[in-house]
mmCIF file of C-alpha atoms in Angstrom:
data_model
loop_
_atom_site.group_PDB
_atom_site.id
_atom_site.type_symbol
_atom_site.label_atom_id
_atom_site.label_comp_id
_atom_site.label_asym_id
_atom_site.label_seq_id
_atom_site.Cartn_x
_atom_site.Cartn_y
_atom_site.Cartn_z
ATOM 1 C CA UNK A 1 -0.066 18.753 11.559
ATOM 2 C CA UNK A 2 0.464 16.000 14.680
ATOM 3 C CA UNK A 3 0.732 12.718 12.832
ATOM 4 C CA UNK A 4 2.858 10.463 11.550
ATOM 5 C CA UNK A 5 4.008 9.874 7.632
ATOM 6 C CA UNK A 6 4.264 5.829 8.149
ATOM 7 C CA UNK A 7 3.744 2.986 4.757
ATOM 8 C CA UNK A 8 2.599 -0.426 6.312
ATOM 9 C CA UNK A 9 3.047 -3.834 3.135
ATOM 10 C CA UNK A 10 2.749 -7.172 3.192
ATOM 11 C CA UNK A 11 6.242 -9.199 2.061
ATOM 12 C CA UNK A 12 7.544 -12.042 1.013
ATOM 13 C CA UNK A 13 9.936 -14.040 3.165
ATOM 14 C CA UNK A 14 12.601 -13.611 0.848
ATOM 15 C CA UNK A 15 12.073 -9.822 0.398
ATOM 16 C CA UNK A 16 9.384 -8.775 -2.446
ATOM 17 C CA UNK A 17 6.455 -6.560 -2.164
ATOM 18 C CA UNK A 18 5.118 -7.405 -5.396
ATOM 19 C CA UNK A 19 5.831 -10.709 -7.790
ATOM 20 C CA UNK A 20 8.280 -10.187 -10.774
ATOM 21 C CA UNK A 21 6.591 -7.817 -13.540
ATOM 22 C CA UNK A 22 5.021 -8.673 -16.562
ATOM 23 C CA UNK A 23 5.064 -7.168 -20.215
ATOM 24 C CA UNK A 24 1.059 -6.379 -19.778
ATOM 25 C CA UNK A 25 1.456 -4.777 -16.580
ATOM 26 C CA UNK A 26 0.002 -1.750 -17.277
ATOM 27 C CA UNK A 27 -3.177 -3.232 -18.621
ATOM 28 C CA UNK A 28 -3.137 -5.982 -15.657
ATOM 29 C CA UNK A 29 -6.291 -6.344 -14.856
ATOM 30 C CA UNK A 30 -8.208 -5.819 -18.871
ATOM 31 C CA UNK A 31 -10.543 -8.262 -19.287
ATOM 32 C CA UNK A 32 -8.314 -9.671 -22.377
ATOM 33 C CA UNK A 33 -5.504 -10.050 -20.418
ATOM 34 C CA UNK A 34 -6.630 -12.480 -18.089
ATOM 35 C CA UNK A 35 -6.259 -15.356 -19.853
ATOM 36 C CA UNK A 36 -2.058 -14.542 -20.503
ATOM 37 C CA UNK A 37 -0.288 -17.051 -18.512
ATOM 38 C CA UNK A 38 2.252 -14.579 -17.393
ATOM 39 C CA UNK A 39 -0.997 -12.485 -15.771
ATOM 40 C CA UNK A 40 -2.147 -14.835 -14.357
ATOM 41 C CA UNK A 41 1.015 -16.205 -12.570
ATOM 42 C CA UNK A 42 1.182 -12.329 -11.624
ATOM 43 C CA UNK A 43 -2.141 -12.633 -10.009
ATOM 44 C CA UNK A 44 -2.028 -16.525 -8.556
ATOM 45 C CA UNK A 45 1.345 -14.711 -6.696
ATOM 46 C CA UNK A 46 -0.271 -11.543 -5.447
ATOM 47 C CA UNK A 47 -3.278 -13.312 -4.585
ATOM 48 C CA UNK A 48 -0.694 -16.184 -2.246
ATOM 49 C CA UNK A 49 0.624 -12.621 -0.686
ATOM 50 C CA UNK A 50 -2.013 -10.731 0.537
ATOM 51 C CA UNK A 51 -4.679 -14.065 1.139
ATOM 52 C CA UNK A 52 -3.941 -14.006 5.068
ATOM 53 C CA UNK A 53 -6.052 -10.376 4.397
ATOM 54 C CA UNK A 54 -9.291 -11.410 2.446
ATOM 55 C CA UNK A 55 -10.729 -14.237 5.470
ATOM 56 C CA UNK A 56 -11.087 -10.656 7.718
ATOM 57 C CA UNK A 57 -14.183 -8.894 8.969
ATOM 58 C CA UNK A 58 -12.640 -5.678 8.632
ATOM 59 C CA UNK A 59 -11.811 -6.645 4.383
ATOM 60 C CA UNK A 60 -15.008 -7.651 3.836
ATOM 61 C CA UNK A 61 -16.683 -4.583 5.369
ATOM 62 C CA UNK A 62 -14.552 -2.300 3.499
ATOM 63 C CA UNK A 63 -14.365 -4.100 0.166
ATOM 64 C CA UNK A 64 -18.163 -4.872 0.614
ATOM 65 C CA UNK A 65 -17.471 -8.807 0.722
ATOM 66 C CA UNK A 66 -20.491 -9.617 2.694
ATOM 67 C CA UNK A 67 -20.971 -10.097 5.596
ATOM 68 C CA UNK A 68 -19.156 -11.817 8.931
ATOM 69 C CA UNK A 69 -15.449 -12.401 8.732
ATOM 70 C CA UNK A 70 -12.605 -13.561 10.878
ATOM 71 C CA UNK A 71 -11.784 -11.287 14.304
ATOM 72 C CA UNK A 72 -8.463 -11.697 16.146
ATOM 73 C CA UNK A 73 -5.187 -9.737 15.921
ATOM 74 C CA UNK A 74 -4.842 -9.787 11.950
ATOM 75 C CA UNK A 75 -8.140 -7.606 11.850
ATOM 76 C CA UNK A 76 -7.242 -5.475 14.440
ATOM 77 C CA UNK A 77 -4.238 -4.682 12.955
ATOM 78 C CA UNK A 78 -5.916 -4.055 9.536
ATOM 79 C CA UNK A 79 -8.565 -1.796 10.918
ATOM 80 C CA UNK A 80 -5.920 0.325 13.539
ATOM 81 C CA UNK A 81 -4.215 1.306 9.372
ATOM 82 C CA UNK A 82 -7.053 2.269 8.203
ATOM 83 C CA UNK A 83 -8.198 4.131 11.496
ATOM 84 C CA UNK A 84 -5.227 6.364 11.614
ATOM 85 C CA UNK A 85 -4.808 7.101 8.089
ATOM 86 C CA UNK A 86 -6.229 10.645 7.133
ATOM 87 C CA UNK A 87 -4.751 11.029 4.123
ATOM 88 C CA UNK A 88 -2.538 8.706 1.758
ATOM 89 C CA UNK A 89 0.067 8.929 -0.803
ATOM 90 C CA UNK A 90 0.565 6.748 -3.902
ATOM 91 C CA UNK A 91 3.039 7.053 -6.965
ATOM 92 C CA UNK A 92 1.378 6.827 -10.761
ATOM 93 C CA UNK A 93 2.081 3.135 -11.248
ATOM 94 C CA UNK A 94 0.192 2.020 -8.449
ATOM 95 C CA UNK A 95 -2.504 4.634 -9.168
ATOM 96 C CA UNK A 96 -3.005 3.103 -12.691
ATOM 97 C CA UNK A 97 -3.168 -0.217 -11.578
ATOM 98 C CA UNK A 98 -5.771 0.519 -8.773
ATOM 99 C CA UNK A 99 -7.807 2.611 -11.584
ATOM 100 C CA UNK A 100 -8.329 -0.786 -13.402
ATOM 101 C CA UNK A 101 -8.586 -3.084 -10.369
ATOM 102 C CA UNK A 102 -10.787 -0.879 -7.283
ATOM 103 C CA UNK A 103 -14.272 -0.819 -6.906
ATOM 104 C CA UNK A 104 -16.008 2.438 -7.644
ATOM 105 C CA UNK A 105 -16.006 3.195 -4.030
ATOM 106 C CA UNK A 106 -12.373 3.100 -3.883
ATOM 107 C CA UNK A 107 -11.318 1.336 -0.389
ATOM 108 C CA UNK A 108 -9.384 4.442 0.777
ATOM 109 C CA UNK A 109 -12.577 6.552 1.628
ATOM 110 C CA UNK A 110 -9.914 9.614 2.541
ATOM 111 C CA UNK A 111 -8.161 11.853 -0.107
ATOM 112 C CA UNK A 112 -5.104 10.628 -2.139
ATOM 113 C CA UNK A 113 -2.010 12.573 -3.476
ATOM 114 C CA UNK A 114 -0.896 11.161 -6.323
ATOM 115 C CA UNK A 115 2.696 12.520 -7.407
ATOM 116 C CA UNK A 116 2.802 12.194 -11.102
ATOM 117 C CA UNK A 117 3.814 14.415 -14.188
ATOM 118 C CA UNK A 118 0.349 13.908 -15.445
ATOM 119 C CA UNK A 119 -2.197 16.731 -15.426
ATOM 120 C CA UNK A 120 -5.547 15.443 -14.452
ATOM 121 C CA UNK A 121 -8.483 16.900 -12.755
ATOM 122 C CA UNK A 122 -9.081 15.215 -8.753
ATOM 123 C CA UNK A 123 -11.318 12.332 -9.093
ATOM 124 C CA UNK A 124 -13.800 12.095 -6.627
ATOM 125 C CA UNK A 125 -15.088 8.742 -5.867
ATOM 126 C CA UNK A 126 -18.345 7.227 -3.638
ATOM 127 C CA UNK A 127 -17.668 6.525 -0.323
ATOM 128 C CA UNK A 128 -15.467 9.873 0.605
ATOM 129 C CA UNK A 129 -12.096 8.905 -1.615
ATOM 130 C CA UNK A 130 -10.674 11.929 -4.088
ATOM 131 C CA UNK A 131 -7.606 11.705 -6.484
ATOM 132 C CA UNK A 132 -5.578 14.213 -6.050
ATOM 133 C CA UNK A 133 -2.481 14.331 -9.087
ATOM 134 C CA UNK A 134 0.361 17.005 -7.944
ATOM 135 C CA UNK A 135 2.848 17.217 -10.438
ATOM 136 C CA UNK A 136 5.847 18.667 -8.579
ATOM 137 C CA UNK A 137 7.041 16.172 -6.592
ATOM 138 C CA UNK A 138 6.100 14.121 -3.786
ATOM 139 C CA UNK A 139 8.117 16.888 -0.888
ATOM 140 C CA UNK A 140 4.744 18.916 -2.150
ATOM 141 C CA UNK A 141 2.876 16.022 -2.369
ATOM 142 C CA UNK A 142 3.037 14.913 1.033
ATOM 143 C CA UNK A 143 2.790 18.540 2.530
ATOM 144 C CA UNK A 144 -0.713 18.311 1.153
ATOM 145 C CA UNK A 145 -1.687 14.901 2.378
ATOM 146 C CA UNK A 146 -0.760 16.366 5.521
ATOM 147 C CA UNK A 147 -2.936 19.277 5.528
ATOM 148 C CA UNK A 148 -5.988 17.052 4.428
ATOM 149 C CA UNK A 149 -4.610 13.946 7.614
ATOM 150 C CA UNK A 150 -5.260 17.281 10.129
ATOM 151 C CA UNK A 151 -3.904 14.990 13.425
ATOM 152 C CA UNK A 152 -4.510 11.651 11.912
ATOM 153 C CA UNK A 153 -1.558 10.358 9.950
ATOM 154 C CA UNK A 154 -0.158 9.537 6.518
ATOM 155 C CA UNK A 155 -0.032 7.112 4.736
ATOM 156 C CA UNK A 156 3.227 6.183 2.219
ATOM 157 C CA UNK A 157 0.883 3.486 -0.366
ATOM 158 C CA UNK A 158 3.215 2.678 -2.572
ATOM 159 C CA UNK A 159 4.209 1.133 -4.953
ATOM 160 C CA UNK A 160 7.972 0.117 -4.082
ATOM 161 C CA UNK A 161 9.905 2.797 -5.987
ATOM 162 C CA UNK A 162 7.134 5.820 -4.431
ATOM 163 C CA UNK A 163 8.320 3.694 -0.649
ATOM 164 C CA UNK A 164 11.382 3.750 -1.430
ATOM 165 C CA UNK A 165 12.025 7.540 -2.343
ATOM 166 C CA UNK A 166 9.814 8.624 0.491
ATOM 167 C CA UNK A 167 12.188 7.161 2.603
ATOM 168 C CA UNK A 168 15.524 7.692 1.026
ATOM 169 C CA UNK A 169 14.492 11.731 1.305
ATOM 170 C CA UNK A 170 14.388 11.007 5.194
ATOM 171 C CA UNK A 171 10.136 11.702 4.903
ATOM 172 C CA UNK A 172 8.886 7.991 6.347
ATOM 173 C CA UNK A 173 8.875 7.859 10.554
ATOM 174 C CA UNK A 174 7.780 4.503 10.964
ATOM 175 C CA UNK A 175 6.893 1.675 8.857
ATOM 176 C CA UNK A 176 5.087 -1.456 9.234
ATOM 177 C CA UNK A 177 5.567 -4.957 7.368
ATOM 178 C CA UNK A 178 3.637 -7.855 7.400
ATOM 179 C CA UNK A 179 5.191 -10.889 6.741
ATOM 180 C CA UNK A 180 3.470 -13.762 4.529
ATOM 181 C CA UNK A 181 5.374 -17.335 4.109
ATOM 182 C CA UNK A 182 5.514 -17.586 0.521
ATOM 183 C CA UNK A 183 9.014 -17.104 -1.187
ATOM 184 C CA UNK A 184 8.803 -15.203 -4.721
ATOM 185 C CA UNK A 185 12.327 -15.696 -5.874
ATOM 186 C CA UNK A 186 12.140 -12.098 -8.082
ATOM 187 C CA UNK A 187 9.698 -9.476 -7.741
ATOM 188 C CA UNK A 188 9.992 -6.321 -6.322
ATOM 189 C CA UNK A 189 12.292 -5.786 -3.258
ATOM 190 C CA UNK A 190 10.805 -3.352 -1.082
ATOM 191 C CA UNK A 191 14.449 -2.075 0.164
ATOM 192 C CA UNK A 192 16.581 -2.804 -3.397
ATOM 193 C CA UNK A 193 17.748 0.958 -3.523
ATOM 194 C CA UNK A 194 17.774 2.240 0.322
ATOM 195 C CA UNK A 195 19.869 4.692 1.367
ATOM 196 C CA UNK A 196 21.363 2.880 4.347
ATOM 197 C CA UNK A 197 23.878 5.122 5.390
ATOM 198 C CA UNK A 198 20.900 7.567 6.046
ATOM 199 C CA UNK A 199 18.722 5.110 7.735
ATOM 200 C CA UNK A 200 18.759 3.675 11.058
ATOM 201 C CA UNK A 201 16.047 1.504 12.865
ATOM 202 C CA UNK A 202 14.291 1.006 15.857
ATOM 203 C CA UNK A 203 11.975 -2.337 16.425
ATOM 204 C CA UNK A 204 8.350 -1.313 18.038
ATOM 205 C CA UNK A 205 6.809 -4.476 18.093
ATOM 206 C CA UNK A 206 6.202 -7.450 16.398
ATOM 207 C CA UNK A 207 3.012 -9.280 16.323
ATOM 208 C CA UNK A 208 3.091 -12.668 15.410
ATOM 209 C CA UNK A 209 -0.986 -14.610 14.744
ATOM 210 C CA UNK A 210 -1.201 -18.049 13.339
ATOM 211 C CA UNK A 211 -1.020 -16.750 9.028
ATOM 212 C CA UNK A 212 1.252 -13.977 9.265
ATOM 213 C CA UNK A 213 4.139 -11.997 11.434
ATOM 214 C CA UNK A 214 3.427 -8.065 11.900
ATOM 215 C CA UNK A 215 6.765 -6.386 12.549
ATOM 216 C CA UNK A 216 6.780 -2.186 13.087
ATOM 217 C CA UNK A 217 10.026 -0.475 13.258
ATOM 218 C CA UNK A 218 10.326 3.258 13.888
ATOM 219 C CA UNK A 219 12.702 5.279 11.247
ATOM 220 C CA UNK A 220 15.380 7.467 12.507
ATOM 221 C CA UNK A 221 18.133 9.372 10.591
ATOM 222 C CA UNK A 222 21.693 7.906 10.662
#
């Protein structure tokens, strides 16, 4: 089990990885919620944060949006992140939103371990994604993900609370932030609640593109 544990997220310049929550967040993508002004605002902000990805060739291929797309460093970073990942871990909140929003062929194409109190049989999707539901904590979920990933890496996919829980527990080896030139003012802060007394960072690389800046850090115990 030689792989790393990492996370990779898009972040606004003022430190948010998701817009401010809305009252109907658990049903955010339900058809009858699409005219809600709070939902429209949330979706517009989220799309603005992630807009750097959608023209990319790799994203278009992975989401089956059609042929073509942009090459370049953003595309390479996105492809490299996908190819290094042998399994993913996520929280129940991210899974609940994704279950509504992901296409039938979910975009992971690897085993995904959902840390939750909800008991549920594995959910197999076309294209190689199977969701496994882990009921006994992040360490056990990560152990299963490491075993499934083999010599590839494990990605902590999100959401923010799940990423922070792994980071504070000393379970993250590396992370990448894609800084997007947007401001939210409020929302889910990536490092809100981080135990700074236990986490030390080493910058590994900084890669600017015409749209965003990719920052990568190694994580060490302080």
